[in-house]
Coordinates of C-alpha atoms in Angstrom, one line a residue:
M843 CA 127.4 -53.4 152.1
R844 CA 128.2 -52.6 148.5
L845 CA 126.0 -49.6 148.1
L846 CA 126.6 -48.2 151.5
N847 CA 130.4 -47.8 150.8
Q848 CA 129.8 -46.0 147.6
H849 CA 127.1 -44.2 148.8
Q850 CA 126.3 -42.0 152.2
C851 CA 122.2 -42.6 151.6
V852 CA 120.3 -45.9 150.4
V853 CA 116.8 -46.3 149.2
L854 CA 115.8 -49.7 150.4
V855 CA 112.0 -51.0 149.5
G856 CA 111.5 -54.1 151.1
E857 CA 108.1 -56.5 151.1
T858 CA 106.6 -57.1 154.5
G859 CA 109.0 -60.4 155.7
S860 CA 111.6 -59.5 153.9
G861 CA 113.5 -59.5 157.2
K862 CA 114.4 -55.8 156.6
T863 CA 113.5 -54.3 160.1
T864 CA 115.2 -57.1 161.7
Q865 CA 118.0 -58.4 159.1
I866 CA 119.6 -54.9 157.6
P867 CA 120.3 -53.5 161.1
Q868 CA 122.6 -56.6 162.2
W869 CA 124.3 -56.3 158.7
S870 CA 125.1 -52.8 159.2
V871 CA 126.5 -53.3 162.7
E872 CA 129.2 -55.8 160.9
F873 CA 129.6 -52.8 158.3
A874 CA 130.3 -50.3 160.9
A875 CA 132.8 -52.7 162.8
T876 CA 134.7 -53.3 159.7
T877 CA 134.9 -50.1 157.9
A878 CA 136.7 -46.5 159.0
G879 CA 134.5 -44.1 160.8
K880 CA 134.7 -41.9 163.9
S881 CA 131.9 -43.9 165.6
T882 CA 130.3 -47.6 165.4
G883 CA 127.1 -47.4 166.5
V884 CA 123.5 -48.3 164.7
A885 CA 120.7 -46.2 165.3
C886 CA 117.3 -48.3 163.8
T887 CA 114.3 -45.8 164.5
Q888 CA 110.7 -47.5 164.3
P889 CA 107.4 -45.3 164.5
R890 CA 105.9 -47.3 167.5
R891 CA 107.1 -48.3 171.0
V892 CA 105.8 -52.1 171.0
A893 CA 107.9 -52.5 167.5
A894 CA 111.2 -50.7 169.0
M895 CA 110.8 -53.7 171.9
S896 CA 109.6 -56.5 170.4
V897 CA 112.1 -56.3 167.3
A898 CA 115.1 -55.3 169.8
Q899 CA 114.1 -58.1 171.9
R900 CA 114.5 -60.3 168.4
V901 CA 117.5 -59.2 167.5
A902 CA 119.4 -59.8 170.5
E903 CA 118.1 -63.5 170.6
E904 CA 119.1 -63.6 167.3
M905 CA 122.4 -62.3 167.8
D906 CA 122.7 -64.1 171.1
V907 CA 123.7 -61.3 173.4
A908 CA 121.3 -60.0 176.6
L909 CA 118.9 -57.1 175.9
G910 CA 120.3 -54.1 177.3
Q911 CA 124.1 -55.0 176.3
Q912 CA 124.9 -54.9 172.7
V913 CA 121.5 -55.0 171.4
G914 CA 119.2 -52.6 173.3
Y915 CA 115.8 -50.1 172.8
S916 CA 115.0 -46.8 173.6
I917 CA 111.5 -45.3 173.8
R918 CA 110.0 -42.5 175.8
F919 CA 110.1 -43.0 179.6
E920 CA 112.1 -46.4 178.9
D921 CA 115.7 -46.4 178.2
C922 CA 117.4 -50.4 178.3
S923 CA 120.8 -49.3 176.5
G924 CA 124.0 -49.1 178.1
P925 CA 127.9 -48.3 177.0
Q926 CA 128.5 -51.5 174.9
T927 CA 125.4 -50.8 173.1
V928 CA 126.1 -51.0 169.1
L929 CA 122.7 -51.7 167.6
K930 CA 119.7 -49.4 169.5
Y931 CA 116.1 -49.7 168.3
M932 CA 114.4 -46.3 169.2
T933 CA 111.2 -44.9 168.4
D934 CA 111.7 -41.7 165.4
G935 CA 110.9 -39.5 168.4
M936 CA 113.5 -40.3 170.6
L937 CA 116.4 -39.7 168.0
L938 CA 114.8 -36.3 167.0
R939 CA 115.5 -35.6 170.9
E940 CA 119.1 -37.1 170.7
A941 CA 119.7 -34.7 167.7
M942 CA 118.7 -31.7 170.0
S943 CA 121.4 -32.4 172.4
D944 CA 124.2 -34.0 169.7
P945 CA 123.4 -32.4 166.3
M946 CA 125.6 -33.9 164.2
L947 CA 124.5 -37.6 165.9
E948 CA 128.5 -38.0 166.4
H949 CA 127.7 -41.6 168.1
Y950 CA 126.3 -43.1 165.1
R951 CA 127.9 -44.1 162.0
V952 CA 124.4 -45.6 160.4
I953 CA 121.4 -44.7 160.9
L954 CA 118.3 -46.6 159.5
L955 CA 114.7 -45.0 159.1
D956 CA 112.3 -47.9 159.0
E957 CA 108.7 -47.5 158.1
A958 CA 109.4 -44.4 156.2
H959 CA 106.4 -44.9 154.1
E960 CA 104.2 -43.8 157.2
R961 CA 105.7 -40.6 157.4
T962 CA 105.1 -39.9 160.6
L963 CA 105.6 -36.6 162.0
A964 CA 108.9 -37.2 163.2
T965 CA 110.3 -39.1 160.6
D966 CA 109.7 -36.8 158.2
I967 CA 111.5 -33.6 160.4
L968 CA 114.4 -36.6 160.8
M969 CA 114.6 -37.0 157.2
G970 CA 114.9 -33.4 156.8
V971 CA 117.5 -32.8 159.9
L972 CA 119.6 -36.1 158.5
K973 CA 119.7 -34.6 155.0
E974 CA 121.8 -31.6 156.4
V975 CA 123.6 -33.9 158.8
I976 CA 125.3 -36.2 156.2
K977 CA 126.4 -32.8 154.4
Q978 CA 128.3 -32.2 157.2
R979 CA 129.3 -36.0 158.2
S980 CA 130.9 -38.0 155.3
D981 CA 131.5 -41.0 157.6
L982 CA 128.0 -41.3 158.2
K983 CA 125.5 -43.5 156.1
L984 CA 121.8 -43.4 155.9
V985 CA 119.5 -46.3 155.1
I986 CA 116.0 -45.1 154.5
M987 CA 113.5 -48.1 154.8
S988 CA 110.3 -49.0 154.1
A989 CA 107.5 -51.6 152.6
T990 CA 105.7 -49.5 150.3
L991 CA 107.8 -46.3 149.7
D992 CA 107.1 -43.9 146.8
A993 CA 110.7 -44.4 146.1
G994 CA 110.6 -41.8 143.6
K995 CA 110.0 -38.9 145.7
F996 CA 112.4 -39.8 148.1
Q997 CA 115.3 -40.6 145.8
Q998 CA 114.8 -37.5 144.9
Y999 CA 114.6 -35.5 148.0
F1000 CA 118.0 -37.5 148.8
D1001 CA 119.9 -36.1 145.6
N1002 CA 119.0 -39.4 143.3
A1003 CA 120.4 -41.8 146.2
P1004 CA 120.4 -45.7 144.6
L1005 CA 117.2 -47.9 145.2
M1006 CA 117.6 -51.0 146.3
N1007 CA 114.2 -53.7 146.6
V1008 CA 114.5 -56.7 148.3
P1009 CA 111.8 -59.5 147.6
G1010 CA 109.8 -60.7 150.8
R1011 CA 109.5 -64.1 151.5
T1012 CA 105.3 -63.7 152.0
H1013 CA 102.6 -66.4 151.5
P1014 CA 99.8 -65.8 149.6
V1015 CA 96.8 -64.0 151.2
E1016 CA 93.3 -64.9 149.9
I1017 CA 91.1 -61.3 149.9
F1018 CA 87.2 -61.3 150.5
Y1019 CA 85.2 -58.5 150.5
T1020 CA 81.3 -57.5 151.4
P1021 CA 78.9 -57.5 148.4
Q1022 CA 77.5 -54.5 150.3
P1023 CA 78.6 -51.7 152.9
E1024 CA 78.5 -52.5 156.4
R1025 CA 76.1 -50.1 158.6
D1026 CA 78.2 -50.9 161.7
Y1027 CA 81.6 -52.1 161.3
L1028 CA 82.2 -52.9 164.4
E1029 CA 79.4 -55.4 164.6
A1030 CA 80.3 -56.6 161.8
A1031 CA 84.0 -57.4 162.9
I1032 CA 82.6 -59.2 166.1
R1033 CA 81.0 -61.1 163.8
T1034 CA 83.2 -61.9 161.5
V1035 CA 85.6 -63.1 164.7
I1036 CA 82.9 -65.3 165.7
Q1037 CA 82.5 -67.0 162.0
I1038 CA 86.2 -67.6 162.1
H1039 CA 86.6 -69.2 165.1
I1040 CA 83.2 -71.3 164.8
C1041 CA 84.0 -72.5 160.6
E1042 CA 87.6 -72.0 159.7
E1043 CA 88.7 -75.6 159.7
I1044 CA 92.4 -74.9 159.6
A1045 CA 94.3 -73.9 162.9
G1046 CA 95.3 -70.1 163.0
D1047 CA 95.2 -66.7 165.4
I1048 CA 92.8 -63.9 164.0
L1049 CA 93.8 -60.2 163.9
L1050 CA 91.2 -57.8 163.7
F1051 CA 91.7 -54.0 163.7
L1052 CA 89.8 -51.2 165.2
T1053 CA 90.0 -47.5 165.4
G1054 CA 90.9 -46.9 169.2
Q1055 CA 91.2 -48.4 172.8
E1056 CA 87.4 -47.6 174.0
E1057 CA 86.4 -49.9 170.8
I1058 CA 89.1 -52.4 171.2
E1059 CA 88.2 -53.0 175.0
D1060 CA 84.2 -53.0 173.7
A1061 CA 85.0 -55.8 171.3
C1062 CA 87.3 -57.9 173.7
K1063 CA 84.4 -58.0 176.2
R1064 CA 81.4 -58.7 173.4
I1065 CA 83.7 -61.3 171.8
K1066 CA 84.2 -63.3 175.0
R1067 CA 80.8 -62.8 176.2
E1068 CA 79.4 -64.4 172.5
I1069 CA 82.0 -67.2 172.7
D1070 CA 81.1 -68.0 176.4
N1071 CA 77.4 -67.9 175.6
L1072 CA 78.3 -71.2 173.0
G1073 CA 79.2 -73.3 175.7
P1074 CA 82.2 -76.0 176.0
D1075 CA 82.2 -77.6 172.7
V1076 CA 83.8 -74.9 171.0
G1077 CA 87.5 -74.1 171.2
E1078 CA 88.8 -71.5 173.4
L1079 CA 88.9 -68.2 172.5
K1080 CA 92.0 -66.0 173.8
C1081 CA 91.2 -62.2 173.1
I1082 CA 94.4 -59.5 173.7
P1083 CA 93.7 -56.2 173.3
L1084 CA 96.9 -54.1 171.8
F1085 CA 96.8 -50.1 171.7
S1086 CA 99.4 -47.7 172.3
T1087 CA 98.7 -46.5 175.5
L1088 CA 98.9 -49.8 177.2
P1089 CA 101.6 -51.0 179.4
P1090 CA 104.6 -52.6 177.5
N1091 CA 104.2 -56.0 179.4
L1092 CA 100.7 -56.2 178.7
Q1093 CA 101.8 -55.3 175.1
Q1094 CA 104.0 -58.6 175.1
R1095 CA 100.9 -60.6 175.7
I1096 CA 100.2 -60.6 172.0
F1097 CA 103.4 -62.6 171.6
E1098 CA 101.8 -65.6 174.1
P1099 CA 101.0 -69.0 172.3
A1100 CA 97.1 -70.2 171.6
P1101 CA 95.2 -71.8 173.7
P1102 CA 94.9 -75.5 173.2
N1103 CA 92.6 -77.5 171.2
R1104 CA 89.8 -79.0 173.1
P1105 CA 89.6 -83.0 173.8
N1106 CA 86.5 -82.5 171.2
G1107 CA 88.3 -81.5 168.3
G1108 CA 87.5 -77.8 169.2
I1109 CA 90.1 -75.2 168.0
G1110 CA 92.0 -72.7 170.2
R1111 CA 92.8 -69.7 169.1
K1112 CA 93.8 -65.9 170.0
V1113 CA 92.6 -62.7 168.8
V1114 CA 94.6 -59.6 168.8
V1115 CA 92.4 -56.7 168.8
S1116 CA 94.3 -53.9 167.8
T1117 CA 95.0 -50.4 166.5
N1118 CA 97.0 -49.7 163.4
I1119 CA 100.3 -50.5 165.5
A1120 CA 100.2 -53.7 164.0
E1121 CA 100.0 -52.5 160.5
T1122 CA 103.8 -52.8 160.5
S1123 CA 107.1 -54.0 162.2
L1124 CA 105.4 -56.5 164.1
T1125 CA 105.5 -60.3 163.0
I1126 CA 102.9 -62.1 165.4
D1127 CA 103.5 -65.6 164.8
G1128 CA 100.7 -67.9 164.3
V1129 CA 98.2 -64.9 162.2
V1130 CA 95.9 -66.5 159.5
F1131 CA 92.9 -64.4 159.4
V1132 CA 93.0 -60.7 159.3
I1133 CA 89.9 -58.6 159.8
D1134 CA 89.8 -55.3 158.4
P1135 CA 87.0 -52.7 158.6
G1136 CA 88.9 -49.8 156.6
F1137 CA 89.0 -47.5 159.2
A1138 CA 92.1 -45.7 161.5
K1139 CA 91.8 -42.6 163.9
Q1140 CA 93.6 -39.7 162.1
K1141 CA 94.9 -36.6 163.8
V1142 CA 93.6 -33.3 162.0
Y1143 CA 94.4 -29.7 162.7
N1144 CA 92.9 -27.1 161.9
P1145 CA 95.7 -23.9 162.3
R1146 CA 93.0 -21.0 161.6
I1147 CA 90.7 -21.7 164.3
R1148 CA 93.9 -24.2 166.6
V1149 CA 91.5 -27.0 167.1
E1150 CA 93.0 -30.1 166.9
S1151 CA 90.7 -33.1 166.5
L1152 CA 90.9 -37.1 166.6
L1153 CA 88.6 -38.6 163.8
V1154 CA 87.9 -41.7 162.5
S1155 CA 88.6 -42.0 158.5
P1156 CA 89.0 -44.5 155.9
I1157 CA 92.4 -45.9 155.6
S1158 CA 94.6 -45.8 152.3
K1159 CA 95.3 -48.6 149.9
A1160 CA 98.4 -49.0 150.9
S1161 CA 97.1 -49.6 154.6
A1162 CA 94.9 -52.2 153.1
Q1163 CA 97.8 -54.0 151.8
Q1164 CA 99.7 -53.7 154.7
R1165 CA 96.9 -54.9 156.6
A1166 CA 96.8 -58.2 154.2
G1167 CA 100.3 -59.0 154.5
R1168 CA 100.2 -59.1 158.0
A1169 CA 97.6 -62.8 157.4
G1170 CA 101.0 -64.2 155.4
R1171 CA 103.8 -63.4 156.9
T1172 CA 104.4 -67.2 158.4
R1173 CA 101.9 -69.1 156.0
P1174 CA 99.1 -68.6 153.7
G1175 CA 96.3 -66.7 155.3
K1176 CA 92.9 -65.1 154.3
C1177 CA 92.2 -61.2 154.5
F1178 CA 88.5 -60.3 155.4
R1179 CA 87.8 -56.9 154.3
L1180 CA 84.6 -55.3 155.6
Y1181 CA 84.1 -52.7 152.4
T1182 CA 83.4 -53.2 149.4
E1183 CA 86.1 -53.8 146.0
K1184 CA 84.3 -50.6 144.9
A1185 CA 85.4 -48.9 147.8
Y1186 CA 89.1 -49.8 147.8
K1187 CA 89.2 -49.5 144.6
N1188 CA 87.6 -46.0 143.4
E1189 CA 87.2 -44.5 147.1
M1190 CA 90.7 -45.2 149.0
Q1191 CA 93.3 -42.5 148.3
D1192 CA 96.7 -44.4 147.3
N1193 CA 98.4 -43.4 150.4
T1194 CA 98.1 -42.2 153.6
Y1195 CA 98.0 -38.3 154.0
P1196 CA 101.2 -37.1 155.6
E1197 CA 101.2 -36.6 159.4
I1198 CA 103.1 -33.3 159.0
L1199 CA 100.0 -31.8 157.1
R1200 CA 97.6 -32.3 159.7
S1201 CA 99.3 -32.2 163.1
N1202 CA 99.8 -28.5 165.2
L1203 CA 103.6 -27.9 163.9
G1204 CA 104.3 -25.2 167.6
S1205 CA 106.9 -28.1 169.0
V1206 CA 107.7 -28.8 165.4
V1207 CA 109.0 -25.1 165.1
L1208 CA 110.5 -25.0 168.1
Q1209 CA 112.2 -28.1 167.5
L1210 CA 113.7 -27.1 164.5
K1211 CA 114.8 -23.5 165.7
K1212 CA 116.6 -25.8 168.7
L1213 CA 118.3 -27.7 166.0
G1214 CA 120.1 -24.7 164.0
I1215 CA 117.8 -24.8 161.2
D1216 CA 116.5 -21.0 160.8
D1217 CA 115.7 -20.7 157.4
L1218 CA 112.1 -22.1 157.5
F1219 CA 111.1 -19.5 155.2
P1220 CA 113.4 -18.4 152.6
L1221 CA 112.7 -14.9 152.4
D1222 CA 114.0 -11.6 153.3
P1223 CA 113.1 -11.2 157.1
Q1224 CA 110.7 -8.4 156.6
L1225 CA 109.0 -10.2 153.7
A1226 CA 108.5 -13.6 156.2
K1227 CA 107.3 -11.4 159.3
M1228 CA 104.7 -10.0 157.2
L1229 CA 103.8 -13.5 155.7
I1230 CA 103.3 -15.1 159.4
A1231 CA 101.1 -11.7 160.5
S1232 CA 98.9 -13.0 157.7
C1233 CA 97.5 -15.5 159.5
N1234 CA 95.8 -13.9 161.6
H1235 CA 94.0 -12.0 158.5
N1236 CA 93.1 -14.6 156.8
C1237 CA 95.1 -13.0 153.9
S1238 CA 98.1 -15.6 153.7
N1239 CA 97.3 -16.6 149.8
E1240 CA 97.1 -13.2 149.0
I1241 CA 100.3 -11.5 151.1
L1242 CA 101.9 -14.8 149.6
S1243 CA 101.7 -13.4 146.0
I1244 CA 102.6 -10.3 147.0
T1245 CA 105.9 -11.6 149.0
A1246 CA 106.4 -13.6 145.7
M1247 CA 106.1 -10.3 143.3
L1248 CA 108.3 -8.5 145.8
S1249 CA 111.2 -11.6 145.8
G1250 CA 111.0 -11.4 141.9
E1251 CA 109.6 -14.9 141.9
S1252 CA 105.6 -16.4 140.9
T1253 CA 103.7 -17.6 143.6
S1254 CA 104.4 -21.2 142.8
Q1255 CA 108.2 -21.2 142.9
T1256 CA 107.7 -19.2 146.4
W1257 CA 105.5 -22.5 147.4
A1258 CA 108.0 -24.4 146.2
E1259 CA 111.0 -23.1 148.3
F1260 CA 108.9 -25.2 151.3
P1261 CA 109.9 -28.3 151.7
L1262 CA 106.8 -31.4 150.7
D1263 CA 103.6 -29.7 150.4
P1264 CA 102.3 -26.1 150.1
Q1265 CA 100.0 -27.1 153.3
L1266 CA 103.1 -27.7 155.3
A1267 CA 104.0 -24.0 154.3
K1268 CA 100.9 -22.6 155.5
M1269 CA 100.8 -24.5 158.6
L1270 CA 104.6 -23.8 159.6
I1271 CA 103.5 -19.9 158.7
A1272 CA 100.5 -20.5 161.6
S1273 CA 102.8 -22.3 164.2
C1274 CA 105.4 -19.3 163.8
N1275 CA 102.0 -17.0 164.0
H1276 CA 101.6 -18.7 167.5
N1277 CA 105.2 -19.0 168.8
C1278 CA 105.9 -15.5 168.2
S1279 CA 102.8 -14.3 170.0
N1280 CA 103.9 -16.7 172.9
E1281 CA 107.5 -15.0 172.8
I1282 CA 109.1 -18.0 171.7
L1283 CA 110.1 -16.5 168.3
S1284 CA 111.5 -13.3 168.1
I1285 CA 109.5 -10.7 165.7
T1286 CA 111.9 -12.1 162.7
A1287 CA 111.2 -16.0 163.5
M1288 CA 114.5 -16.7 165.7
L1289 CA 114.2 -18.7 168.7
S1290 CA 114.7 -16.4 171.8
D1291 CA 116.4 -17.2 175.2
L1292 CA 112.8 -18.6 176.0
G1293 CA 112.0 -20.8 173.5
A1294 CA 115.7 -22.3 173.9
V1295 CA 114.8 -23.1 176.9
M1296 CA 111.4 -24.3 176.2
A1297 CA 112.7 -26.3 173.6
E1298 CA 114.4 -29.0 176.1
F1299 CA 111.0 -30.4 177.4
P1300 CA 109.2 -32.7 175.4
L1301 CA 106.2 -31.2 175.6
D1302 CA 103.5 -29.1 173.6
P1303 CA 104.9 -25.1 173.8
Q1304 CA 101.7 -23.7 176.1
L1305 CA 102.1 -26.5 178.7
A1306 CA 106.2 -25.7 178.7
K1307 CA 105.9 -21.9 178.9
M1308 CA 103.3 -22.4 182.1
L1309 CA 106.0 -24.7 183.8
I1310 CA 108.9 -21.8 182.7
A1311 CA 106.7 -19.4 184.3
S1312 CA 105.6 -21.4 187.4
C1313 CA 109.5 -20.6 188.7
N1314 CA 108.1 -16.9 189.1
H1315 CA 105.2 -17.5 190.6
N1316 CA 106.6 -20.2 193.4
C1317 CA 104.2 -22.3 192.2
S1318 CA 106.3 -25.4 190.3
N1319 CA 105.6 -28.2 191.9
E1320 CA 101.7 -28.0 191.2
I1321 CA 102.2 -26.7 187.7
L1322 CA 104.6 -30.1 187.3
S1323 CA 101.5 -31.8 188.8
I1324 CA 98.8 -30.2 186.8
N1325 CA 101.5 -31.2 183.4
A1326 CA 101.5 -34.5 184.1
M1327 CA 97.5 -35.0 184.7
L1328 CA 97.0 -33.0 181.8
S1329 CA 99.3 -35.3 179.4
G1330 CA 97.8 -38.8 180.8
E1331 CA 94.6 -40.0 180.1
P1332 CA 93.4 -42.3 182.7
N1333 CA 91.0 -44.5 180.1
E1334 CA 91.0 -48.0 182.2
A1335 CA 89.7 -45.6 184.8
R1336 CA 87.6 -43.0 183.5
K1337 CA 84.6 -43.5 185.6
A1338 CA 86.8 -43.4 189.0
A1339 CA 88.5 -40.2 187.6
D1340 CA 85.3 -38.4 187.1
E1341 CA 84.2 -39.3 190.3
A1342 CA 87.2 -37.8 192.0
K1343 CA 87.1 -34.6 190.0
M1344 CA 83.6 -34.2 191.4
R1345 CA 84.8 -34.7 194.9
F1346 CA 87.7 -32.3 194.5
A1347 CA 85.2 -29.9 192.5
H1348 CA 87.0 -26.4 192.6
I1349 CA 85.0 -23.4 191.8
D1350 CA 87.4 -22.0 189.6
G1351 CA 87.7 -24.6 187.3
D1352 CA 89.6 -27.5 186.1
H1353 CA 92.9 -27.3 186.6
L1354 CA 92.9 -26.7 189.7
T1355 CA 90.2 -29.6 190.3
L1356 CA 93.0 -31.9 188.9
L1357 CA 95.6 -30.4 191.5
N1358 CA 92.9 -31.1 194.3
V1359 CA 92.5 -34.6 193.2
Y1360 CA 96.5 -35.1 193.2
H1361 CA 97.3 -33.2 196.7
A1362 CA 94.7 -35.9 197.9
F1363 CA 95.9 -38.6 196.5
K1364 CA 99.2 -37.4 198.1
Q1365 CA 97.3 -36.9 201.2
S1366 CA 98.6 -33.3 201.5
T1367 CA 94.9 -31.5 201.6
T1368 CA 95.6 -30.6 205.4
S1369 CA 98.0 -28.3 204.4
T1370 CA 97.4 -24.5 205.2
E1371 CA 99.2 -23.6 202.0
F1372 CA 97.3 -26.0 199.8
T1373 CA 93.7 -23.9 200.8
S1374 CA 94.9 -20.6 201.0
K1375 CA 94.1 -18.0 198.3
D1376 CA 97.2 -16.3 197.3
Y1377 CA 98.4 -19.9 196.9
Y1378 CA 95.4 -20.9 194.0
I1379 CA 95.9 -17.1 192.1
N1380 CA 99.8 -17.7 191.4
I1381 CA 98.8 -21.0 189.5
R1382 CA 96.4 -19.5 188.1
K1383 CA 99.0 -16.9 186.8
A1384 CA 101.3 -19.5 185.4
L1385 CA 98.2 -21.3 183.6
V1386 CA 98.0 -17.9 181.9
N1387 CA 101.3 -17.6 180.7
G1388 CA 101.0 -20.6 179.2
F1389 CA 97.6 -20.5 177.4
F1390 CA 96.9 -17.2 177.0
M1391 CA 96.1 -17.6 173.4
Q1392 CA 93.4 -20.1 174.6
V1393 CA 91.0 -17.6 176.0
V1394 CA 87.1 -17.7 175.5
Q1395 CA 84.8 -15.1 176.6
L1396 CA 81.3 -17.2 177.4
H1397 CA 78.3 -15.7 175.7
P1398 CA 75.8 -14.2 177.8
S1399 CA 73.2 -16.8 177.6
T1400 CA 74.7 -19.3 179.4
C1401 CA 73.0 -20.7 182.3
L1402 CA 75.9 -21.6 184.9
D1403 CA 75.5 -21.1 188.3
H1404 CA 79.2 -19.8 189.0
K1405 CA 79.6 -17.6 185.6
P1406 CA 83.0 -16.1 184.6
D1407 CA 83.8 -13.5 182.3
W1408 CA 86.5 -15.2 181.1
V1409 CA 88.3 -18.8 180.9
I1410 CA 91.1 -20.4 179.8
Y1411 CA 90.9 -23.7 178.4
N1412 CA 93.1 -27.0 177.8
E1413 CA 91.8 -28.4 174.9
F1414 CA 88.5 -27.7 171.9
V1415 CA 87.3 -30.9 171.4
L1416 CA 85.8 -30.9 167.9
T1417 CA 83.1 -34.3 168.0
T1418 CA 79.2 -34.2 166.8
K1419 CA 79.4 -30.5 168.8
N1420 CA 82.4 -28.1 170.0
Y1421 CA 83.5 -28.4 173.3
I1422 CA 86.1 -26.9 175.1
R1423 CA 87.6 -29.1 177.7
T1424 CA 89.5 -28.6 181.3
V1425 CA 88.6 -25.2 181.7
T1426 CA 89.6 -22.6 184.5
D1427 CA 88.1 -18.8 185.8
I1428 CA 90.9 -15.9 184.7
K1429 CA 90.4 -12.3 185.6

């Protein structure tokens, strides 16, 4: 509190179990209530929805208040807060959306950015936005909190803000490595779960990290089958999946107690099989054993060919340490790393590559412009225009050098003007190029009227423009339905969804097939308007407005029965082979 009184920004490094996520926000509420300021609200951001919800519930219990009154949370599609709320936990993306309607964030006296070491896209943008806000609001206090933060870099970014270290209350964790690399980490992980459950004589639950929903669901089925085959003499093992698209009520199952022990002494346990969302913030009581295969899914974007891929990649040392720390939150534990010690020391990166350097920044540029941040390129408008255009001709490095000479600076100095990393500048340039082509930005990289409207929608620029264009073609309801279906993947019923697509397939492509499926669900397929030719033409016009930069021509050698000259596509999937998904015929 003394540091907050003396400084506008404080960087706080707290070890796992230090209470930074639950206690510091409560103290901030007291600080806001007892010091002079325009407002008394406190916001604490979390990178994940399940963390925001569970921590808000925990803090509400500690403060002995009902969740949604003095303490609440805000996540996408759900706001559990009210006029009385003084402490709000929220995802970093939700605070960013609030900043678009309230650029000065007048409602808040203290803002805490938790888990800053994860370097999510929204957290990085918030740091840049809040740095400008605190210059204009002397009463606003900012706390950057993390378990493993590169403190020097962030202190420097926030004008040498003071650093505070908070020791944790973690218990010792014994680390085990495999002597040789595992050929199949999923098989090894399932085998390790069974061995722990059978052989470990101490009670305690298991936390297994895997990469995605399909892998998690497959692992849960196989673990259950293996345990059932062992007979009634083995203790019960309850398998609980955890991933980001799981409904909130099912996510809360991770806090359920383990099954009771058998009368014959068989130990009852639960095993939580999770993606990396269980790495931080969450304290799952009872976890003693952690199994870490060393992999996670990462989003990677190539701005040159506009392809975004979700690739299984090795984790960083920082993530490995966070995973191991999950075993020592409440008592001594064990971490089984399914990779060699040599791989950990010599092959893993120290920190996770920031999301902002491997993401499509089209929406980011739109949000920054909407927030009033116009100087993305600290250059003369004509030079900025030339630099943006260079991306189309694969010569951005050369044009940058020319730009630097015309500006009287070195290339390295020009790159240094861009925040965080030179790679970010290249990503921003490509995104501005795309947005200029989409008429979202003017030729001088200023936000157009169309771009200002699009920024209000929490959608990718292509989907937002398609939605706006639908008004001109009298098909807004239909484009809304297509947008919603493109934004949601029915992973739990993928087979049924594919069968529905086959039943209601439309000759002109997948977007119209999705609409057929939706209308069949709504029992409106008998509508004459729905089956009219002009109806489909208008929808395709709206689709082209949004996806006109995602147009491909089929190769003459294709063997399709229906062979359109051109199609638009929703996404380019880069796996072992390259595919375009969700395509529609255009003329």
